């Protein structure tokens, strides 16, 4: 009963319903499978008596799509946590237990939940990882671009004075949201590299670095483009080429940390980063700050900039 009441209708993942570009039958099938798997994971969380019970079901999802199921489960547990009745602390238990290897996707899933919850029900930012909490806003941005595409993608809407998180530079919230919007644009554009780049290039130049980074992450984690298309996307990124590499490396790190490395991720990092997925992921790990100190820019952004710069200095990316 809880699953039926809480879980969105799977028709919402149809490219026809969303009005997204259809590049090919294969790309459409992949993107719709991502959406269906996300809702499958959400449903597992909605119906589970414990996080371990949900994880047993999540582990049956094919490797290519399993991360999206964990992302959906994180949204489901967060929604359940914020309901006035029922158990609480499910998301925290999920992160501390079977969801730990999927921490990046879980934080993104929390952002999906925030987009559906009233603000007074949002989780407290102080309870989140001080470095990775910005991924929550990535998830929020993805949701808004996915479900409110005209406003956030085509009209370039940007939310002023975003109230979350309470810690860190408040102005950076729009950057993190843009990273999620860019990631969603890979879906909106149907994994068509030319189309996605053209959509990004219509945004103000000040927003394109974050948008290209998000799209590079999606191209690496979700896939859907062949080697030639990825080279086109890298070329179209121009001076934002290193941000595409940074996003791609994050995608590789998320898959490798969770034990979900697949061939399209390996191909994407070799094209977008100039290195193998293992090497790209290791760069993100090596440059991760030991201590989180937020200055004018949050430590998360400093980390991203270091990663982008590293690919340039190592010669994997021309600038």
mmCIF file of C-alpha atoms in Angstrom:
data_model
loop_
_atom_site.group_PDB
_atom_site.id
_atom_site.type_symbol
_atom_site.label_atom_id
_atom_site.label_comp_id
_atom_site.label_asym_id
_atom_site.label_seq_id
_atom_site.Cartn_x
_atom_site.Cartn_y
_atom_site.Cartn_z
ATOM 1 C CA UNK A 1 0.000 0.000 0.000
ATOM 2 C CA UNK A 2 2.815 2.414 0.911
ATOM 3 C CA UNK A 3 4.527 1.726 -2.415
ATOM 4 C CA UNK A 4 1.363 2.348 -4.405
ATOM 5 C CA UNK A 5 0.594 5.602 -2.590
ATOM 6 C CA UNK A 6 4.097 7.098 -2.603
ATOM 7 C CA UNK A 7 5.626 5.992 -5.919
ATOM 8 C CA UNK A 8 5.195 8.274 -8.989
ATOM 9 C CA UNK A 9 3.713 6.774 -12.142
ATOM 10 C CA UNK A 10 6.251 5.159 -14.455
ATOM 11 C CA UNK A 11 4.707 6.990 -17.424
ATOM 12 C CA UNK A 12 6.512 10.100 -16.181
ATOM 13 C CA UNK A 13 9.769 8.597 -17.476
ATOM 14 C CA UNK A 14 8.588 8.335 -21.090
ATOM 15 C CA UNK A 15 10.467 10.619 -23.494
ATOM 16 C CA UNK A 16 7.170 11.284 -25.263
ATOM 17 C CA UNK A 17 5.564 12.428 -22.004
ATOM 18 C CA UNK A 18 8.584 14.543 -21.115
ATOM 19 C CA UNK A 19 8.916 15.970 -24.624
ATOM 20 C CA UNK A 20 12.618 15.104 -24.761
ATOM 21 C CA UNK A 21 14.556 14.663 -27.990
ATOM 22 C CA UNK A 22 14.652 11.136 -29.430
ATOM 23 C CA UNK A 23 18.022 10.587 -31.095
ATOM 24 C CA UNK A 24 17.536 6.888 -31.766
ATOM 25 C CA UNK A 25 15.539 3.918 -30.554
ATOM 26 C CA UNK A 26 18.549 2.662 -28.588
ATOM 27 C CA UNK A 27 19.095 5.996 -26.840
ATOM 28 C CA UNK A 28 15.404 6.269 -26.039
ATOM 29 C CA UNK A 29 15.319 2.771 -24.572
ATOM 30 C CA UNK A 30 18.377 3.485 -22.419
ATOM 31 C CA UNK A 31 17.062 6.789 -21.067
ATOM 32 C CA UNK A 32 13.632 5.369 -20.329
ATOM 33 C CA UNK A 33 15.264 2.378 -18.606
ATOM 34 C CA UNK A 34 17.150 4.806 -16.365
ATOM 35 C CA UNK A 35 13.887 6.463 -15.369
ATOM 36 C CA UNK A 36 12.062 3.195 -14.800
ATOM 37 C CA UNK A 37 14.927 1.834 -12.721
ATOM 38 C CA UNK A 38 14.997 5.003 -10.616
ATOM 39 C CA UNK A 39 11.311 4.529 -9.821
ATOM 40 C CA UNK A 40 11.899 0.839 -9.159
ATOM 41 C CA UNK A 41 14.472 1.790 -6.531
ATOM 42 C CA UNK A 42 12.108 4.380 -5.123
ATOM 43 C CA UNK A 43 9.437 1.702 -4.831
ATOM 44 C CA UNK A 44 11.789 -0.669 -3.020
ATOM 45 C CA UNK A 45 12.432 2.036 -0.431
ATOM 46 C CA UNK A 46 8.765 2.932 -0.162
ATOM 47 C CA UNK A 47 7.687 -0.622 0.653
ATOM 48 C CA UNK A 48 10.676 -1.878 2.672
ATOM 49 C CA UNK A 49 10.442 -2.566 6.375
ATOM 50 C CA UNK A 50 14.203 -2.022 6.740
ATOM 51 C CA UNK A 51 17.009 -0.541 4.653
ATOM 52 C CA UNK A 52 18.597 -3.988 4.385
ATOM 53 C CA UNK A 53 15.393 -5.373 2.894
ATOM 54 C CA UNK A 54 15.439 -2.626 0.265
ATOM 55 C CA UNK A 55 19.128 -3.287 -0.467
ATOM 56 C CA UNK A 56 18.440 -6.953 -1.169
ATOM 57 C CA UNK A 57 16.085 -5.884 -3.946
ATOM 58 C CA UNK A 58 18.398 -3.132 -5.202
ATOM 59 C CA UNK A 59 21.226 -5.612 -5.665
ATOM 60 C CA UNK A 60 19.119 -7.560 -8.176
ATOM 61 C CA UNK A 61 19.085 -4.600 -10.600
ATOM 62 C CA UNK A 62 21.470 -4.969 -13.586
ATOM 63 C CA UNK A 63 24.857 -3.327 -13.034
ATOM 64 C CA UNK A 64 24.384 -0.657 -15.692
ATOM 65 C CA UNK A 65 21.276 0.713 -13.998
ATOM 66 C CA UNK A 66 21.821 -0.231 -10.342
ATOM 67 C CA UNK A 67 23.189 3.168 -9.331
ATOM 68 C CA UNK A 68 19.985 4.815 -10.519
ATOM 69 C CA UNK A 69 17.979 2.386 -8.390
ATOM 70 C CA UNK A 70 20.010 3.411 -5.331
ATOM 71 C CA UNK A 71 19.409 7.051 -6.239
ATOM 72 C CA UNK A 72 15.672 6.415 -6.376
ATOM 73 C CA UNK A 73 15.786 4.519 -3.082
ATOM 74 C CA UNK A 74 17.493 7.508 -1.453
ATOM 75 C CA UNK A 75 14.653 9.717 -2.616
ATOM 76 C CA UNK A 76 12.127 7.211 -1.271
ATOM 77 C CA UNK A 77 13.772 6.942 2.152
ATOM 78 C CA UNK A 78 14.110 10.725 2.402
ATOM 79 C CA UNK A 79 10.422 11.205 1.632
ATOM 80 C CA UNK A 80 9.513 8.607 4.249
ATOM 81 C CA UNK A 81 11.794 10.267 6.808
ATOM 82 C CA UNK A 82 10.082 13.604 6.308
ATOM 83 C CA UNK A 83 6.511 12.329 6.604
ATOM 84 C CA UNK A 84 4.837 13.320 9.884
ATOM 85 C CA UNK A 85 4.045 9.694 10.772
ATOM 86 C CA UNK A 86 6.178 6.582 10.520
ATOM 87 C CA UNK A 87 9.854 5.770 11.109
ATOM 88 C CA UNK A 88 12.662 8.295 10.829
ATOM 89 C CA UNK A 89 16.394 8.036 10.231
ATOM 90 C CA UNK A 90 16.019 5.658 7.286
ATOM 91 C CA UNK A 91 18.243 7.702 4.982
ATOM 92 C CA UNK A 92 20.940 7.951 7.641
ATOM 93 C CA UNK A 93 20.825 4.180 8.163
ATOM 94 C CA UNK A 94 20.929 3.621 4.423
ATOM 95 C CA UNK A 95 24.035 5.795 4.096
ATOM 96 C CA UNK A 96 25.746 4.132 7.044
ATOM 97 C CA UNK A 97 24.913 0.641 5.769
ATOM 98 C CA UNK A 98 24.282 -0.842 2.326
ATOM 99 C CA UNK A 99 24.130 2.527 0.606
ATOM 100 C CA UNK A 100 27.632 3.639 1.642
ATOM 101 C CA UNK A 101 29.347 2.675 -1.663
ATOM 102 C CA UNK A 102 26.663 4.685 -3.482
ATOM 103 C CA UNK A 103 27.054 7.868 -1.408
ATOM 104 C CA UNK A 104 27.209 10.158 -4.448
ATOM 105 C CA UNK A 105 23.967 8.817 -5.883
ATOM 106 C CA UNK A 106 22.278 8.834 -2.493
ATOM 107 C CA UNK A 107 23.044 12.511 -1.958
ATOM 108 C CA UNK A 108 21.634 13.243 -5.408
ATOM 109 C CA UNK A 109 18.500 11.267 -4.501
ATOM 110 C CA UNK A 110 18.036 13.363 -1.363
ATOM 111 C CA UNK A 111 17.905 16.400 -3.642
ATOM 112 C CA UNK A 112 15.129 14.782 -5.684
ATOM 113 C CA UNK A 113 13.114 14.396 -2.484
ATOM 114 C CA UNK A 114 13.676 18.042 -1.543
ATOM 115 C CA UNK A 115 12.207 19.089 -4.883
ATOM 116 C CA UNK A 116 8.990 17.250 -3.955
ATOM 117 C CA UNK A 117 8.792 18.210 -0.259
ATOM 118 C CA UNK A 118 7.680 21.512 1.304
ATOM 119 C CA UNK A 119 10.678 23.477 2.499
ATOM 120 C CA UNK A 120 9.855 23.092 6.186
ATOM 121 C CA UNK A 121 10.232 19.332 5.616
ATOM 122 C CA UNK A 122 13.690 19.543 4.027
ATOM 123 C CA UNK A 123 16.479 17.640 5.807
ATOM 124 C CA UNK A 124 18.855 19.756 7.864
ATOM 125 C CA UNK A 125 22.046 20.499 5.959
ATOM 126 C CA UNK A 126 24.081 20.131 9.154
ATOM 127 C CA UNK A 127 23.388 16.398 9.074
ATOM 128 C CA UNK A 128 25.043 15.989 5.661
ATOM 129 C CA UNK A 129 28.687 15.537 4.689
ATOM 130 C CA UNK A 130 30.321 19.011 4.595
ATOM 131 C CA UNK A 131 32.131 18.261 1.324
ATOM 132 C CA UNK A 132 29.441 16.342 -0.561
ATOM 133 C CA UNK A 133 26.296 18.161 0.574
ATOM 134 C CA UNK A 134 26.359 20.202 -2.629
ATOM 135 C CA UNK A 135 25.454 17.017 -4.526
ATOM 136 C CA UNK A 136 22.028 17.307 -2.897
ATOM 137 C CA UNK A 137 21.504 20.497 -4.891
ATOM 138 C CA UNK A 138 22.774 18.716 -7.998
ATOM 139 C CA UNK A 139 19.892 16.296 -7.516
ATOM 140 C CA UNK A 140 17.478 19.150 -6.928
ATOM 141 C CA UNK A 141 18.616 20.844 -10.134
ATOM 142 C CA UNK A 142 18.278 17.625 -12.117
ATOM 143 C CA UNK A 143 14.713 17.169 -10.896
ATOM 144 C CA UNK A 144 13.726 20.708 -11.810
ATOM 145 C CA UNK A 145 15.212 20.501 -15.293
ATOM 146 C CA UNK A 146 13.706 17.037 -15.865
ATOM 147 C CA UNK A 147 10.170 17.925 -14.758
ATOM 148 C CA UNK A 148 10.077 21.677 -15.436
ATOM 149 C CA UNK A 149 12.129 21.647 -18.613
ATOM 150 C CA UNK A 150 10.663 24.709 -20.299
ATOM 151 C CA UNK A 151 11.408 26.942 -17.333
ATOM 152 C CA UNK A 152 14.805 25.640 -16.239
ATOM 153 C CA UNK A 153 16.312 24.566 -19.574
ATOM 154 C CA UNK A 154 14.720 26.632 -22.314
ATOM 155 C CA UNK A 155 13.942 29.800 -20.323
ATOM 156 C CA UNK A 156 17.161 29.566 -18.259
ATOM 157 C CA UNK A 157 15.409 30.190 -14.945
ATOM 158 C CA UNK A 158 17.672 30.466 -11.905
ATOM 159 C CA UNK A 159 16.313 30.438 -8.357
ATOM 160 C CA UNK A 160 17.375 33.501 -6.334
ATOM 161 C CA UNK A 161 18.481 33.335 -2.694
ATOM 162 C CA UNK A 162 18.261 29.563 -2.427
ATOM 163 C CA UNK A 163 17.898 28.758 1.309
ATOM 164 C CA UNK A 164 19.846 25.465 1.531
ATOM 165 C CA UNK A 165 22.410 24.604 2.864
ATOM 166 C CA UNK A 166 22.646 26.751 5.970
ATOM 167 C CA UNK A 167 26.445 26.317 5.934
ATOM 168 C CA UNK A 168 28.915 27.438 3.301
ATOM 169 C CA UNK A 169 28.783 30.250 0.738
ATOM 170 C CA UNK A 170 25.086 30.811 0.008
ATOM 171 C CA UNK A 171 25.757 32.081 -3.516
ATOM 172 C CA UNK A 172 27.251 28.730 -4.544
ATOM 173 C CA UNK A 173 23.862 27.014 -4.352
ATOM 174 C CA UNK A 174 23.034 28.185 -7.869
ATOM 175 C CA UNK A 175 26.285 26.671 -9.177
ATOM 176 C CA UNK A 176 25.473 23.299 -7.660
ATOM 177 C CA UNK A 177 21.924 23.436 -9.017
ATOM 178 C CA UNK A 178 23.327 24.250 -12.469
ATOM 179 C CA UNK A 179 25.511 21.138 -12.303
ATOM 180 C CA UNK A 180 22.319 19.116 -11.909
ATOM 181 C CA UNK A 181 20.578 21.028 -14.681
ATOM 182 C CA UNK A 182 23.500 20.251 -16.990
ATOM 183 C CA UNK A 183 23.283 16.585 -16.071
ATOM 184 C CA UNK A 184 19.567 16.572 -16.864
ATOM 185 C CA UNK A 185 20.213 18.257 -20.205
ATOM 186 C CA UNK A 186 21.989 15.105 -21.365
ATOM 187 C CA UNK A 187 18.573 13.440 -20.942
ATOM 188 C CA UNK A 188 16.557 16.350 -22.339
ATOM 189 C CA UNK A 189 18.762 16.296 -25.435
ATOM 190 C CA UNK A 190 18.343 12.545 -25.813
ATOM 191 C CA UNK A 191 22.147 11.976 -25.499
ATOM 192 C CA UNK A 192 22.595 13.892 -28.772
ATOM 193 C CA UNK A 193 25.971 15.594 -28.225
ATOM 194 C CA UNK A 194 25.400 18.376 -30.745
ATOM 195 C CA UNK A 195 21.946 19.169 -29.414
ATOM 196 C CA UNK A 196 23.041 19.171 -25.773
ATOM 197 C CA UNK A 197 25.999 21.454 -26.509
ATOM 198 C CA UNK A 198 23.755 23.812 -28.469
ATOM 199 C CA UNK A 199 21.311 24.016 -25.566
ATOM 200 C CA UNK A 200 24.118 24.764 -23.112
ATOM 201 C CA UNK A 201 25.605 27.413 -25.391
ATOM 202 C CA UNK A 202 22.343 29.372 -25.246
ATOM 203 C CA UNK A 203 22.856 29.945 -21.505
ATOM 204 C CA UNK A 204 24.851 32.918 -20.214
ATOM 205 C CA UNK A 205 28.580 32.173 -20.405
ATOM 206 C CA UNK A 206 28.847 32.480 -16.613
ATOM 207 C CA UNK A 207 26.702 29.346 -16.210
ATOM 208 C CA UNK A 208 28.216 27.118 -18.877
ATOM 209 C CA UNK A 209 31.125 25.684 -16.870
ATOM 210 C CA UNK A 210 28.728 24.046 -14.392
ATOM 211 C CA UNK A 211 26.330 22.952 -17.135
ATOM 212 C CA UNK A 212 29.075 21.339 -19.215
ATOM 213 C CA UNK A 213 30.434 19.625 -16.111
ATOM 214 C CA UNK A 214 27.026 18.123 -15.336
ATOM 215 C CA UNK A 215 26.517 16.969 -18.906
ATOM 216 C CA UNK A 216 29.995 15.388 -18.918
ATOM 217 C CA UNK A 217 29.095 13.465 -15.779
ATOM 218 C CA UNK A 218 25.868 12.182 -17.323
ATOM 219 C CA UNK A 219 27.596 11.219 -20.564
ATOM 220 C CA UNK A 220 30.011 9.122 -18.516
ATOM 221 C CA UNK A 221 27.689 7.646 -15.903
ATOM 222 C CA UNK A 222 24.509 7.130 -17.954
ATOM 223 C CA UNK A 223 26.089 6.823 -21.407
ATOM 224 C CA UNK A 224 24.152 6.822 -24.659
ATOM 225 C CA UNK A 225 26.765 8.338 -26.992
ATOM 226 C CA UNK A 226 29.450 6.624 -29.060
ATOM 227 C CA UNK A 227 33.099 7.655 -29.230
ATOM 228 C CA UNK A 228 32.661 10.036 -32.150
ATOM 229 C CA UNK A 229 29.722 11.776 -30.506
ATOM 230 C CA UNK A 230 31.711 12.215 -27.309
ATOM 231 C CA UNK A 231 34.580 13.762 -29.262
ATOM 232 C CA UNK A 232 32.111 16.174 -30.827
ATOM 233 C CA UNK A 233 30.825 17.101 -27.367
ATOM 234 C CA UNK A 234 34.356 17.673 -26.075
ATOM 235 C CA UNK A 235 35.143 19.892 -29.053
ATOM 236 C CA UNK A 236 31.919 21.855 -28.653
ATOM 237 C CA UNK A 237 32.725 22.500 -24.989
ATOM 238 C CA UNK A 238 35.672 24.665 -26.080
ATOM 239 C CA UNK A 239 37.095 26.580 -23.117
ATOM 240 C CA UNK A 240 34.906 24.511 -20.804
ATOM 241 C CA UNK A 241 36.636 21.324 -21.894
ATOM 242 C CA UNK A 242 38.352 20.810 -18.532
ATOM 243 C CA UNK A 243 34.994 21.103 -16.727
ATOM 244 C CA UNK A 244 33.634 18.322 -18.948
ATOM 245 C CA UNK A 245 36.635 16.205 -17.888
ATOM 246 C CA UNK A 246 35.986 16.976 -14.231
ATOM 247 C CA UNK A 247 32.353 15.902 -14.530
ATOM 248 C CA UNK A 248 33.392 12.769 -16.395
ATOM 249 C CA UNK A 249 35.879 11.894 -13.658
ATOM 250 C CA UNK A 250 33.157 12.288 -11.033
ATOM 251 C CA UNK A 251 30.995 9.889 -13.048
ATOM 252 C CA UNK A 252 33.810 7.351 -13.188
ATOM 253 C CA UNK A 253 34.494 7.706 -9.460
ATOM 254 C CA UNK A 254 30.820 7.177 -8.616
ATOM 255 C CA UNK A 255 30.684 3.965 -10.666
ATOM 256 C CA UNK A 256 34.005 2.562 -9.492
ATOM 257 C CA UNK A 257 33.346 3.302 -5.816
ATOM 258 C CA UNK A 258 30.091 1.332 -6.103
ATOM 259 C CA UNK A 259 31.646 -1.502 -8.121
ATOM 260 C CA UNK A 260 29.524 -0.652 -11.171
ATOM 261 C CA UNK A 261 32.115 0.103 -13.864
ATOM 262 C CA UNK A 262 30.731 -0.575 -17.357
ATOM 263 C CA UNK A 263 32.270 -0.291 -20.859
ATOM 264 C CA UNK A 264 30.629 3.001 -21.808
ATOM 265 C CA UNK A 265 32.136 4.683 -18.734
ATOM 266 C CA UNK A 266 35.596 3.455 -19.693
ATOM 267 C CA UNK A 267 35.148 4.782 -23.223
ATOM 268 C CA UNK A 268 33.811 8.130 -22.041
ATOM 269 C CA UNK A 269 36.695 8.842 -19.665
ATOM 270 C CA UNK A 270 39.263 7.975 -22.330
ATOM 271 C CA UNK A 271 37.620 10.493 -24.665
ATOM 272 C CA UNK A 272 36.622 13.222 -22.188
ATOM 273 C CA UNK A 273 39.471 12.930 -19.667
ATOM 274 C CA UNK A 274 42.234 11.439 -21.782
ATOM 275 C CA UNK A 275 42.715 8.600 -19.290
ATOM 276 C CA UNK A 276 41.154 5.319 -18.198
ATOM 277 C CA UNK A 277 38.217 5.316 -15.816
ATOM 278 C CA UNK A 278 40.460 3.987 -13.028
ATOM 279 C CA UNK A 279 42.987 6.793 -13.577
ATOM 280 C CA UNK A 280 40.298 9.469 -13.780
ATOM 281 C CA UNK A 281 38.669 8.222 -10.587
ATOM 282 C CA UNK A 282 42.015 8.043 -8.806
ATOM 283 C CA UNK A 283 42.679 11.697 -9.653
ATOM 284 C CA UNK A 284 39.450 12.695 -7.910
ATOM 285 C CA UNK A 285 40.459 10.636 -4.874
ATOM 286 C CA UNK A 286 44.005 11.986 -4.744
ATOM 287 C CA UNK A 287 42.820 15.603 -4.898
ATOM 288 C CA UNK A 288 39.981 15.219 -2.415
ATOM 289 C CA UNK A 289 40.637 17.602 0.503
ATOM 290 C CA UNK A 290 41.620 16.009 3.795
ATOM 291 C CA UNK A 291 39.948 18.810 5.719
ATOM 292 C CA UNK A 292 36.858 20.698 4.591
ATOM 293 C CA UNK A 293 37.286 24.444 4.936
ATOM 294 C CA UNK A 294 34.801 26.637 3.107
ATOM 295 C CA UNK A 295 36.123 30.048 2.135
ATOM 296 C CA UNK A 296 34.833 32.350 -0.561
ATOM 297 C CA UNK A 297 34.268 29.156 -2.542
ATOM 298 C CA UNK A 298 33.251 25.934 -0.788
ATOM 299 C CA UNK A 299 35.794 23.133 -0.508
ATOM 300 C CA UNK A 300 33.664 21.181 -2.974
ATOM 301 C CA UNK A 301 34.240 23.795 -5.685
ATOM 302 C CA UNK A 302 37.951 24.049 -4.902
ATOM 303 C CA UNK A 303 38.112 20.263 -5.296
ATOM 304 C CA UNK A 304 36.336 20.426 -8.654
ATOM 305 C CA UNK A 305 38.664 23.151 -9.909
ATOM 306 C CA UNK A 306 41.735 21.175 -8.862
ATOM 307 C CA UNK A 307 40.464 18.123 -10.733
ATOM 308 C CA UNK A 308 39.780 20.168 -13.866
ATOM 309 C CA UNK A 309 43.233 21.733 -13.673
ATOM 310 C CA UNK A 310 44.908 18.381 -13.150
ATOM 311 C CA UNK A 311 43.591 17.005 -16.437
ATOM 312 C CA UNK A 312 45.022 20.039 -18.208
ATOM 313 C CA UNK A 313 48.423 19.774 -16.495
ATOM 314 C CA UNK A 314 48.657 16.022 -17.209
ATOM 315 C CA UNK A 315 47.930 16.605 -20.877
ATOM 316 C CA UNK A 316 44.689 14.632 -20.965
ATOM 317 C CA UNK A 317 42.773 17.763 -21.897
ATOM 318 C CA UNK A 318 43.895 20.669 -24.058
ATOM 319 C CA UNK A 319 42.909 24.146 -22.942
#
